[in-house]
Short mmCIF file of C-alpha atoms and ligand atoms in Angstrom, two decimals:
data_model
loop_
_atom_site.label_atom_id
_atom_site.label_comp_id
_atom_site.label_asym_id
_atom_site.label_seq_id
_atom_site.Cartn_x
_atom_site.Cartn_y
_atom_site.Cartn_z
CA MET A 1396 11.89 15.10 -26.21
CA VAL A 1397 11.35 16.88 -22.89
CA LEU A 1398 9.24 15.68 -19.94
CA ILE A 1399 6.67 18.21 -18.80
CA LYS A 1400 8.01 18.22 -15.25
CA HIS A 1401 11.36 19.52 -16.53
CA LEU A 1402 9.96 22.41 -18.59
CA SER A 1403 11.20 25.09 -16.19
CA GLU A 1404 14.72 24.44 -17.52
CA TYR A 1405 13.61 25.25 -21.09
CA VAL A 1406 11.92 28.65 -20.84
CA GLY A 1407 12.35 30.54 -24.14
CA LYS A 1408 13.51 27.39 -25.96
CA GLU A 1409 11.77 25.23 -28.50
CA VAL A 1410 11.01 21.71 -27.26
CA THR A 1411 9.21 18.54 -28.32
CA ILE A 1412 6.60 17.14 -25.95
CA LYS A 1413 4.98 13.72 -26.30
CA GLY A 1414 1.87 12.74 -24.43
CA TRP A 1415 -1.91 12.31 -24.46
CA LEU A 1416 -4.67 14.84 -24.89
CA TYR A 1417 -6.30 15.42 -21.53
CA ASN A 1418 -8.69 18.16 -22.53
CA LYS A 1419 -9.14 20.90 -25.10
CA ARG A 1420 -11.00 24.13 -25.68
CA SER A 1421 -11.06 26.63 -28.48
CA SER A 1422 -11.90 30.26 -28.99
CA GLY A 1423 -11.91 31.52 -32.57
CA LYS A 1424 -8.40 31.59 -33.95
CA VAL A 1425 -6.81 29.75 -31.05
CA LYS A 1426 -7.01 26.20 -29.73
CA PHE A 1427 -5.86 25.18 -26.26
CA LEU A 1428 -4.72 21.57 -25.91
CA ILE A 1429 -4.09 20.31 -22.38
CA VAL A 1430 -1.58 17.49 -22.72
CA ARG A 1431 -0.41 15.06 -20.02
CA ASP A 1432 2.69 12.89 -20.19
CA GLY A 1433 2.60 11.18 -16.80
CA THR A 1434 4.94 13.75 -15.24
CA GLY A 1435 2.63 16.74 -15.50
CA MET A 1436 0.09 18.69 -17.52
CA LEU A 1437 0.81 21.36 -20.08
CA GLN A 1438 -1.33 23.89 -21.88
CA CYS A 1439 -0.36 23.96 -25.57
CA VAL A 1440 -1.57 27.04 -27.44
CA VAL A 1441 -2.15 26.70 -31.17
CA PHE A 1442 -2.64 30.06 -32.95
CA LYS A 1443 -4.13 29.86 -36.41
CA GLY A 1444 -1.42 32.13 -37.80
CA ASN A 1445 1.49 30.13 -36.36
CA VAL A 1446 0.76 26.71 -37.87
CA SER A 1447 -0.30 25.20 -41.17
CA GLU A 1448 -4.01 24.85 -41.97
CA GLU A 1449 -3.88 21.06 -41.47
CA VAL A 1450 -2.27 21.39 -38.07
CA PHE A 1451 -4.87 23.95 -36.97
CA GLU A 1452 -7.66 21.66 -38.11
CA LEU A 1453 -6.07 18.63 -36.42
CA SER A 1454 -5.82 20.61 -33.18
CA GLY A 1455 -9.56 21.09 -33.26
CA ASN A 1456 -10.34 17.45 -33.97
CA VAL A 1457 -7.90 15.54 -31.82
CA GLY A 1458 -9.83 13.25 -29.43
CA GLN A 1459 -9.58 12.86 -25.68
CA GLU A 1460 -6.60 10.59 -24.84
CA ALA A 1461 -5.25 10.59 -28.40
CA SER A 1462 -1.45 10.51 -28.32
CA VAL A 1463 0.35 13.50 -29.78
CA GLU A 1464 3.75 14.98 -30.45
CA ILE A 1465 3.89 18.74 -30.06
CA ILE A 1466 6.65 21.19 -30.89
CA GLY A 1467 6.68 24.68 -29.48
CA LYS A 1468 8.38 27.36 -27.45
CA VAL A 1469 8.17 27.25 -23.65
CA LYS A 1470 6.70 30.29 -21.92
CA GLU A 1471 6.15 31.03 -18.29
CA GLU A 1472 2.43 31.40 -17.65
CA PRO A 1473 1.36 31.48 -14.00
CA ARG A 1474 -2.33 31.15 -14.93
CA ALA A 1475 -1.83 27.91 -16.86
CA VAL A 1476 -1.83 24.46 -15.25
CA GLY A 1477 1.71 23.68 -14.09
CA GLY A 1478 2.83 27.32 -14.59
CA TYR A 1479 4.11 26.97 -18.18
CA GLU A 1480 2.63 27.11 -21.64
CA LEU A 1481 3.75 25.94 -25.07
CA ASP A 1482 3.50 28.29 -28.03
CA CYS A 1483 2.99 25.62 -30.70
CA THR A 1484 4.55 25.45 -34.14
CA ASP A 1485 3.59 21.84 -34.90
CA VAL A 1486 1.17 19.17 -33.69
CA LYS A 1487 1.37 15.54 -34.87
CA LEU A 1488 -1.09 12.79 -34.15
CA ILE A 1489 0.63 9.57 -33.01
CA GLY A 1490 -2.36 7.40 -32.13
CA GLU A 1491 -5.97 8.44 -32.50
CA SER A 1492 -8.62 8.01 -29.83
CA ASN A 1493 -12.30 8.16 -30.63
CA ASP A 1494 -15.11 8.02 -28.08
CA TYR A 1495 -12.85 7.54 -25.08
CA PRO A 1496 -15.09 5.73 -22.59
CA ILE A 1497 -14.23 7.79 -19.52
CA THR A 1498 -15.57 11.31 -19.99
CA PRO A 1499 -15.50 14.22 -17.54
CA LYS A 1500 -19.02 13.30 -16.39
CA GLU A 1501 -19.53 11.13 -13.30
CA HIS A 1502 -19.18 7.37 -13.78
CA GLY A 1503 -20.27 4.61 -11.41
CA ILE A 1504 -17.58 2.69 -9.57
CA GLU A 1505 -18.27 -0.61 -11.38
CA PHE A 1506 -17.88 1.11 -14.75
CA LEU A 1507 -14.60 2.65 -13.62
CA MET A 1508 -13.36 -0.68 -12.25
CA ASP A 1509 -14.24 -2.37 -15.57
CA HIS A 1510 -12.12 0.30 -17.26
CA ARG A 1511 -9.35 0.28 -14.69
CA HIS A 1512 -6.72 0.04 -17.47
CA LEU A 1513 -7.91 3.45 -18.73
CA TRP A 1514 -9.05 4.91 -15.41
CA LEU A 1515 -5.39 4.76 -14.32
CA ARG A 1516 -4.73 7.74 -16.63
CA SER A 1517 -6.86 10.12 -14.58
CA LYS A 1518 -5.35 12.85 -12.45
CA ARG A 1519 -6.57 11.28 -9.23
CA GLN A 1520 -5.32 7.78 -10.06
CA THR A 1521 -1.89 8.95 -11.19
CA ALA A 1522 -1.58 10.93 -7.96
CA ILE A 1523 -2.34 7.78 -5.94
CA LEU A 1524 0.15 5.72 -7.99
CA LYS A 1525 2.84 8.29 -7.28
CA VAL A 1526 2.14 8.26 -3.56
CA ARG A 1527 2.30 4.45 -3.64
CA HIS A 1528 5.68 4.64 -5.35
CA ARG A 1529 6.93 7.13 -2.74
CA VAL A 1530 5.71 4.93 0.11
CA ILE A 1531 7.57 1.94 -1.37
CA LYS A 1532 10.73 4.01 -1.65
CA ALA A 1533 10.39 5.20 1.97
CA ILE A 1534 9.96 1.61 3.14
CA ARG A 1535 13.08 0.48 1.32
CA ASP A 1536 15.14 3.51 2.33
CA PHE A 1537 14.22 3.00 5.97
CA PHE A 1538 15.37 -0.60 6.17
CA ASP A 1539 18.28 -0.25 3.75
CA SER A 1540 19.79 2.49 5.91
CA ARG A 1541 19.43 0.45 9.11
CA ASP A 1542 21.48 -2.63 8.26
CA PHE A 1543 18.57 -4.76 7.02
CA THR A 1544 19.00 -7.10 4.05
CA LEU A 1545 16.14 -7.51 1.58
CA PHE A 1546 15.15 -11.17 1.62
CA ASP A 1547 12.77 -12.66 -0.96
CA PRO A 1548 10.61 -15.52 0.31
CA PRO A 1549 8.86 -17.98 -2.05
CA ILE A 1550 5.32 -17.30 -3.24
CA ILE A 1551 4.39 -20.96 -3.72
CA THR A 1552 4.44 -22.63 -0.31
CA PRO A 1553 3.52 -26.05 1.08
CA ASN A 1554 1.85 -24.76 4.25
CA ALA A 1555 -0.26 -22.03 5.86
CA CYS A 1556 1.23 -19.17 7.85
CA GLU A 1557 -1.77 -17.10 8.94
CA GLY A 1558 -4.48 -19.73 9.45
CA THR A 1559 -5.89 -22.29 7.05
CA SER A 1560 -9.16 -20.54 6.21
CA THR A 1561 -7.81 -18.02 3.69
CA LEU A 1562 -5.53 -20.15 1.51
CA PHE A 1563 -5.47 -20.09 -2.29
CA GLU A 1564 -4.78 -23.66 -3.28
CA THR A 1565 -3.23 -25.12 -6.42
CA GLU A 1566 -2.02 -28.57 -7.43
CA TYR A 1567 1.75 -28.76 -7.50
CA PHE A 1568 2.71 -31.56 -9.95
CA ASP A 1569 3.05 -34.87 -8.07
CA LEU A 1570 3.63 -33.17 -4.73
CA GLY A 1571 -0.02 -32.52 -3.93
CA PRO A 1572 -1.58 -29.23 -2.92
CA ALA A 1573 0.46 -26.06 -2.65
CA TYR A 1574 -0.66 -22.58 -1.59
CA LEU A 1575 -0.03 -18.98 -2.52
CA THR A 1576 1.81 -17.36 0.35
CA GLN A 1577 -0.20 -15.47 2.98
CA SER A 1578 2.96 -13.97 4.44
CA GLY A 1579 6.71 -14.37 3.96
CA GLN A 1580 7.28 -14.36 7.70
CA LEU A 1581 8.27 -17.96 8.39
CA TYR A 1582 10.92 -17.73 5.69
CA ALA A 1583 11.96 -14.30 6.95
CA GLU A 1584 12.67 -15.94 10.30
CA ALA A 1585 15.14 -18.28 8.55
CA GLY A 1586 16.59 -15.16 6.91
CA ALA A 1587 16.95 -13.38 10.25
CA MET A 1588 18.88 -16.34 11.66
CA ALA A 1589 21.23 -16.07 8.66
CA LEU A 1590 21.52 -12.29 8.32
CA GLY A 1591 20.38 -10.82 11.64
CA ARG A 1592 17.96 -8.25 10.24
CA VAL A 1593 15.94 -8.84 7.09
CA TYR A 1594 12.82 -7.56 5.43
CA THR A 1595 10.64 -9.16 2.83
CA PHE A 1596 8.59 -7.06 0.44
CA GLY A 1597 6.24 -8.56 -2.07
CA PRO A 1598 2.75 -9.72 -2.96
CA THR A 1599 0.85 -11.92 -0.53
CA PHE A 1600 -2.48 -13.66 -0.97
CA ARG A 1601 -5.54 -14.20 1.19
CA ALA A 1602 -8.68 -15.94 0.02
CA GLU A 1603 -10.62 -13.46 2.19
CA LYS A 1604 -14.34 -14.11 1.98
CA SER A 1605 -14.95 -10.69 3.47
CA LYS A 1606 -16.15 -8.03 1.07
CA THR A 1607 -14.92 -4.93 2.89
CA ARG A 1608 -13.15 -1.75 1.92
CA ARG A 1609 -10.07 -2.98 3.82
CA HIS A 1610 -9.55 -6.36 2.16
CA LEU A 1611 -7.87 -7.39 -1.06
CA THR A 1612 -7.17 -10.99 -2.03
CA GLU A 1613 -3.76 -9.98 -3.38
CA PHE A 1614 -1.88 -7.27 -1.51
CA TRP A 1615 1.68 -6.19 -0.88
CA MET A 1616 3.25 -6.58 2.50
CA VAL A 1617 6.60 -5.55 3.93
CA GLU A 1618 7.80 -7.75 6.78
CA PRO A 1619 10.89 -6.93 8.83
CA GLU A 1620 12.24 -9.70 11.04
CA VAL A 1621 14.94 -9.03 13.63
CA ALA A 1622 17.03 -11.49 15.65
CA PHE A 1623 17.30 -10.64 19.37
CA ASN A 1624 14.36 -8.18 19.31
CA ASP A 1625 11.65 -8.64 21.93
CA LEU A 1626 8.12 -7.23 21.80
CA ASP A 1627 9.16 -3.80 23.10
CA ASP A 1628 11.97 -3.55 20.56
CA ASN A 1629 9.44 -4.57 17.91
CA MET A 1630 7.10 -1.74 18.91
CA ASP A 1631 10.01 0.74 18.91
CA LEU A 1632 10.88 -0.35 15.38
CA ALA A 1633 7.26 -0.16 14.18
CA GLU A 1634 6.73 3.40 15.43
CA GLU A 1635 10.04 4.69 14.10
CA PHE A 1636 9.26 3.04 10.76
CA LEU A 1637 5.73 4.43 10.49
CA GLU A 1638 6.83 7.93 11.43
CA TYR A 1639 9.51 7.79 8.73
CA VAL A 1640 7.20 6.46 6.02
CA VAL A 1641 4.39 8.94 6.71
CA GLN A 1642 6.56 12.03 7.21
CA THR A 1643 8.82 11.50 4.17
CA THR A 1644 5.82 10.73 1.97
CA ILE A 1645 3.73 13.75 2.96
CA ASN A 1646 6.82 15.93 2.60
CA ASP A 1647 7.54 14.74 -0.93
CA CYS A 1648 3.99 14.30 -2.22
CA VAL A 1649 2.49 17.72 -1.50
CA GLU A 1650 1.14 18.13 -5.03
CA GLU A 1651 -0.34 14.63 -5.19
CA LEU A 1652 -2.04 15.00 -1.81
CA GLU A 1653 -3.47 18.32 -2.99
CA VAL A 1654 -4.98 16.63 -6.05
CA LEU A 1655 -6.49 14.08 -3.65
CA GLU A 1656 -7.77 16.92 -1.42
CA ARG A 1657 -6.17 15.17 1.52
CA ASP A 1658 -6.12 17.21 4.72
CA THR A 1659 -2.73 16.24 6.16
CA THR A 1660 -3.20 17.71 9.64
CA SER A 1661 -3.64 14.32 11.24
CA LEU A 1662 -0.78 12.77 9.21
CA LYS A 1663 1.61 15.47 10.46
CA ARG A 1664 0.96 14.21 13.99
CA VAL A 1665 2.28 10.73 13.16
CA LYS A 1666 5.35 11.18 15.36
CA ARG A 1667 6.89 9.06 18.09
CA PRO A 1668 6.04 8.04 20.74
CA PHE A 1669 2.78 6.33 19.78
CA PRO A 1670 0.41 5.43 22.61
CA ARG A 1671 0.68 1.77 23.69
CA VAL A 1672 -2.29 0.03 25.26
CA SER A 1673 -2.82 -3.61 26.07
CA TYR A 1674 -5.68 -5.54 24.50
CA SER A 1675 -7.42 -5.58 27.89
CA GLU A 1676 -7.14 -1.78 28.15
CA ALA A 1677 -8.54 -1.50 24.62
CA VAL A 1678 -11.50 -3.66 25.65
CA GLU A 1679 -12.05 -1.28 28.58
CA ILE A 1680 -12.11 1.65 26.14
CA LEU A 1681 -14.83 -0.08 24.12
CA LYS A 1682 -16.89 -0.78 27.23
CA ARG A 1683 -16.43 2.72 28.60
CA LYS A 1684 -17.77 4.06 25.32
CA GLY A 1685 -20.84 1.88 25.69
CA HIS A 1686 -19.98 -0.88 23.20
CA GLU A 1687 -20.68 -4.49 23.98
CA PHE A 1688 -17.52 -6.53 23.70
CA GLU A 1689 -16.49 -9.78 25.26
CA TRP A 1690 -12.89 -10.22 26.38
CA GLY A 1691 -11.32 -12.92 24.20
CA ASN A 1692 -12.82 -11.91 20.86
CA ASP A 1693 -10.84 -10.34 18.05
CA PHE A 1694 -11.54 -6.71 17.19
CA GLY A 1695 -13.59 -6.03 14.10
CA GLY A 1696 -13.14 -2.99 11.88
CA ALA A 1697 -15.75 -1.00 13.81
CA ASP A 1698 -14.09 -1.79 17.15
CA GLU A 1699 -10.72 -0.69 15.80
CA THR A 1700 -12.20 2.63 14.69
CA ILE A 1701 -13.69 3.29 18.13
CA ILE A 1702 -10.43 2.43 19.91
CA SER A 1703 -8.35 4.58 17.58
CA GLU A 1704 -10.67 7.57 18.09
CA GLU A 1705 -9.31 7.81 21.63
CA PHE A 1706 -5.91 8.87 20.30
CA ASP A 1707 -4.50 11.59 18.06
CA ARG A 1708 -1.98 9.31 16.32
CA PRO A 1709 -1.59 5.60 15.56
CA VAL A 1710 -2.10 3.40 18.61
CA MET A 1711 -0.23 0.17 19.33
CA VAL A 1712 -2.40 -2.50 20.90
CA HIS A 1713 -0.35 -5.31 22.43
CA ARG A 1714 -0.85 -8.63 24.23
CA TYR A 1715 -3.91 -10.13 22.54
CA PRO A 1716 -5.61 -13.33 23.68
CA ALA A 1717 -3.46 -16.10 22.19
CA GLU A 1718 -6.63 -17.82 20.92
CA VAL A 1719 -7.28 -15.20 18.25
CA LYS A 1720 -3.68 -15.01 17.05
CA ALA A 1721 -1.35 -17.14 14.92
CA PHE A 1722 0.42 -20.30 16.11
CA TYR A 1723 3.95 -18.87 15.98
CA MET A 1724 3.47 -16.11 18.56
CA LYS A 1725 5.24 -16.33 21.89
CA ARG A 1726 3.09 -16.37 25.01
CA ASP A 1727 3.42 -13.68 27.63
CA PRO A 1728 5.47 -15.18 30.51
CA GLU A 1729 3.31 -13.11 32.91
CA ASN A 1730 0.06 -14.55 31.54
CA PRO A 1731 0.11 -17.52 29.17
CA LYS A 1732 -3.39 -16.69 27.93
CA LEU A 1733 -1.85 -13.73 26.10
CA ALA A 1734 0.31 -13.66 22.99
CA LEU A 1735 3.18 -11.17 22.70
CA ALA A 1736 1.45 -9.61 19.71
CA VAL A 1737 1.11 -6.03 18.57
CA ASP A 1738 -1.27 -4.45 16.09
CA VAL A 1739 -0.94 -0.84 15.04
CA LEU A 1740 -4.29 0.85 14.42
CA ALA A 1741 -4.26 3.88 12.15
CA PRO A 1742 -6.35 6.97 12.92
CA GLU A 1743 -9.38 8.16 10.95
CA GLY A 1744 -10.94 4.71 10.74
CA TYR A 1745 -8.18 3.11 8.66
CA GLY A 1746 -7.86 0.24 11.11
CA GLU A 1747 -5.07 -2.30 11.45
CA ILE A 1748 -2.13 -1.41 9.25
CA VAL A 1749 0.54 -3.40 11.10
CA GLY A 1750 0.35 -6.84 12.69
CA GLY A 1751 3.35 -8.33 14.44
CA SER A 1752 4.70 -10.25 17.39
CA GLN A 1753 7.58 -11.77 19.24
CA ARG A 1754 7.95 -15.35 17.95
CA GLU A 1755 7.93 -18.56 19.94
CA ASP A 1756 11.60 -19.53 20.15
CA ASN A 1757 11.23 -22.64 22.32
CA LEU A 1758 11.15 -25.89 20.34
CA ASP A 1759 8.77 -27.86 22.56
CA LEU A 1760 6.28 -25.02 22.96
CA LEU A 1761 6.28 -24.39 19.22
CA ILE A 1762 5.57 -28.07 18.51
CA GLU A 1763 2.68 -27.86 21.00
CA ARG A 1764 1.27 -24.83 19.15
CA ILE A 1765 1.52 -26.55 15.78
CA LYS A 1766 -0.45 -29.49 17.20
CA GLU A 1767 -3.05 -27.21 18.83
CA HIS A 1768 -3.63 -25.51 15.50
CA ASN A 1769 -3.93 -28.88 13.69
CA LEU A 1770 -1.10 -27.97 11.35
CA PRO A 1771 0.83 -30.79 9.60
CA GLN A 1772 4.08 -30.91 11.56
CA GLU A 1773 6.08 -32.55 8.76
CA PHE A 1774 5.81 -29.36 6.69
CA PHE A 1775 7.13 -27.30 9.59
CA GLU A 1776 10.21 -29.41 10.34
CA TRP A 1777 12.45 -26.90 8.56
CA TYR A 1778 10.87 -24.11 10.64
CA LEU A 1779 11.40 -26.11 13.82
CA ASP A 1780 15.08 -26.49 12.88
CA LEU A 1781 15.40 -22.73 13.47
CA ARG A 1782 14.62 -23.55 17.15
CA ARG A 1783 16.91 -26.61 17.17
CA TYR A 1784 20.02 -24.83 15.98
CA GLY A 1785 20.90 -21.60 17.72
CA SER A 1786 17.41 -20.36 18.57
CA VAL A 1787 17.20 -16.74 19.75
CA PRO A 1788 14.41 -14.39 20.79
CA HIS A 1789 13.19 -12.61 17.67
CA SER A 1790 10.36 -10.43 16.48
CA GLY A 1791 8.88 -8.84 13.42
CA PHE A 1792 5.77 -7.39 11.89
CA GLY A 1793 3.95 -6.94 8.61
CA LEU A 1794 2.74 -3.64 7.17
CA GLY A 1795 0.04 -3.76 4.50
CA LEU A 1796 1.10 -1.46 1.65
CA GLU A 1797 -2.38 -0.76 0.28
CA ARG A 1798 -3.81 0.02 3.71
CA THR A 1799 -0.95 2.44 4.28
CA VAL A 1800 -1.41 4.11 0.89
CA SER A 1801 -5.17 4.37 1.45
CA TRP A 1802 -4.63 5.98 4.81
CA ILE A 1803 -2.05 8.49 3.57
CA CYS A 1804 -4.14 9.34 0.49
CA GLY A 1805 -7.40 9.41 2.46
CA LEU A 1806 -9.07 6.82 0.17
CA GLU A 1807 -12.39 5.25 1.01
CA HIS A 1808 -11.50 1.84 -0.38
CA LEU A 1809 -8.31 -0.20 -0.89
CA ARG A 1810 -9.22 -0.83 -4.54
CA GLU A 1811 -7.69 2.48 -5.63
CA ALA A 1812 -4.39 1.87 -3.82
CA ILE A 1813 -3.09 -0.83 -6.21
CA PRO A 1814 -3.00 -0.69 -10.02
CA PHE A 1815 -5.16 -3.75 -10.65
CA PRO A 1816 -7.00 -4.78 -7.47
CA ARG A 1817 -7.97 -8.40 -6.85
CA MET A 1818 -11.06 -8.77 -4.71
CA ILE A 1819 -13.57 -11.49 -3.97
CA TYR A 1820 -15.87 -10.40 -6.83
CA ARG A 1821 -13.26 -9.09 -9.25
CA ASN A 1822 -10.18 -10.45 -10.98
CA THR A 1823 -10.39 -8.37 -14.18
CA PRO A 1824 -9.04 -6.43 -16.01
O1 4AD B 21 -1.81 -9.19 10.56
P1 4AD B 21 -1.30 -9.99 9.39
O2 4AD B 21 -2.13 -11.12 8.93
O3 4AD B 21 0.14 -10.47 9.84
C1 4AD B 21 0.96 -11.30 9.15
O4 4AD B 21 0.78 -11.73 8.06
C2 4AD B 21 2.26 -11.56 9.89
N1 4AD B 21 2.87 -12.75 9.32
C3 4AD B 21 3.16 -10.35 9.76
C4 4AD B 21 4.46 -10.54 10.45
O5 4AD B 21 4.49 -10.57 11.67
N2 4AD B 21 5.56 -10.66 9.72
O6 4AD B 21 -1.07 -9.02 8.16
C5 4AD B 21 -0.20 -7.92 8.29
C6 4AD B 21 -0.80 -6.69 7.64
C7 4AD B 21 -2.10 -6.22 8.25
O7 4AD B 21 -1.86 -5.44 9.40
C8 4AD B 21 -2.71 -5.43 7.13
O8 4AD B 21 -2.11 -4.14 7.03
C9 4AD B 21 -2.28 -6.21 5.91
O9 4AD B 21 -1.15 -6.97 6.28
N3 4AD B 21 -3.34 -7.11 5.46
C10 4AD B 21 -4.12 -6.88 4.39
N4 4AD B 21 -4.16 -5.87 3.51
C11 4AD B 21 -5.07 -5.93 2.51
N5 4AD B 21 -5.93 -6.95 2.33
C12 4AD B 21 -5.93 -8.00 3.19
N6 4AD B 21 -6.77 -9.01 2.99
C13 4AD B 21 -5.00 -7.99 4.28
N7 4AD B 21 -4.71 -8.86 5.27
C14 4AD B 21 -3.72 -8.30 5.98
MG1 MG B 22 -3.46 -9.00 11.73
#
């Protein structure tokens, strides 16, 4: 059996192809079957004279998305999809498919989401899945080639990391409530103290009540954590990382981005250095553009879009009011009202794709923060140990995979950036 993407190596030879019927047409003594196998599409030409009567009849009756095995000779054919064609000698039905629910006509989004398990077979969805795969590979390649060790944090955790309002809770035997992790960061910090540079990469969970196009309740996050990095080092790492991920992906996914009709002009500009503005400067931008905004509030999606429109590439906003950020962030020695935080805002309205900070490395200050945030200190004793035994300045950030894939693919909603999205009103299929 040959994969469609490798057909160029088989011109003039007879091959067996296995896949699913994408589409078909017929004209008199010839049937055209467009078959997909996940690696490409192929036009299979069945001439009445070249096959048995049964095979010719089958070729006319085979249903959309039926699975088939096809034998034929490979021909170059620039006018056909993919540039090759199969001159068929045999067609076998593997699994029939009658009344496939998703037809070429337009379907509503709820119908498509209900049929997500089938919708995944469409040209657009497979293109997105391939871009997602390429982004994941870029992320891993980047860190693997820079002396980082992959470090897997637990998913079941006894405490919150990113605030207590978005926790998924479960009973954990006799030990009381436990939570699905919101972020692997606190564990990554332990990893960084052991290995110097680590990154976590896995699913994270937020019981987000917000029904927006930027929020999933289950999403994948990559979180590098680096011992001895300060906020500036953290921003250097984030921009080098984003440039690498975007440039390698758009280089390698030309075909997929074409299917998605993604204009990549703006993505090509994702090159270092990225503009860096403080939170206070960002607030000034909002005001200058005539938007009401009070210093001290967190930016909403609309604010992020307005700020990012000032720049032609991702912008790094640093030094947020500590009040709106997590307990573990280090305060700015110049102004203790500010946290040494950084968010990267993507262009074109894609909003915050990276959130990070320098971490509080002083034991007493960290205990103070835990108290201020009303967090149960006994669950953080292990975390405090990292400040008791050889504490060092350290920093890291988290990149949301689905937000990144949406941005690169130019999607309107995160739901298409993950195979089976989990959102406030949907946990099926
Ligand atoms: O800004 P967040 O909450 O930061 C953290 O979790 C830190 N612990 C990261 C760190 O410093 N190691 O989340 C990081 C990123 C966001 O910038 C966004 O891209 C993504 O995770 N994200 C979401 N993506 C989809 N759905 C949601 N509900 C998301 N919440 C955050
Ligand atoms: Mg954030």
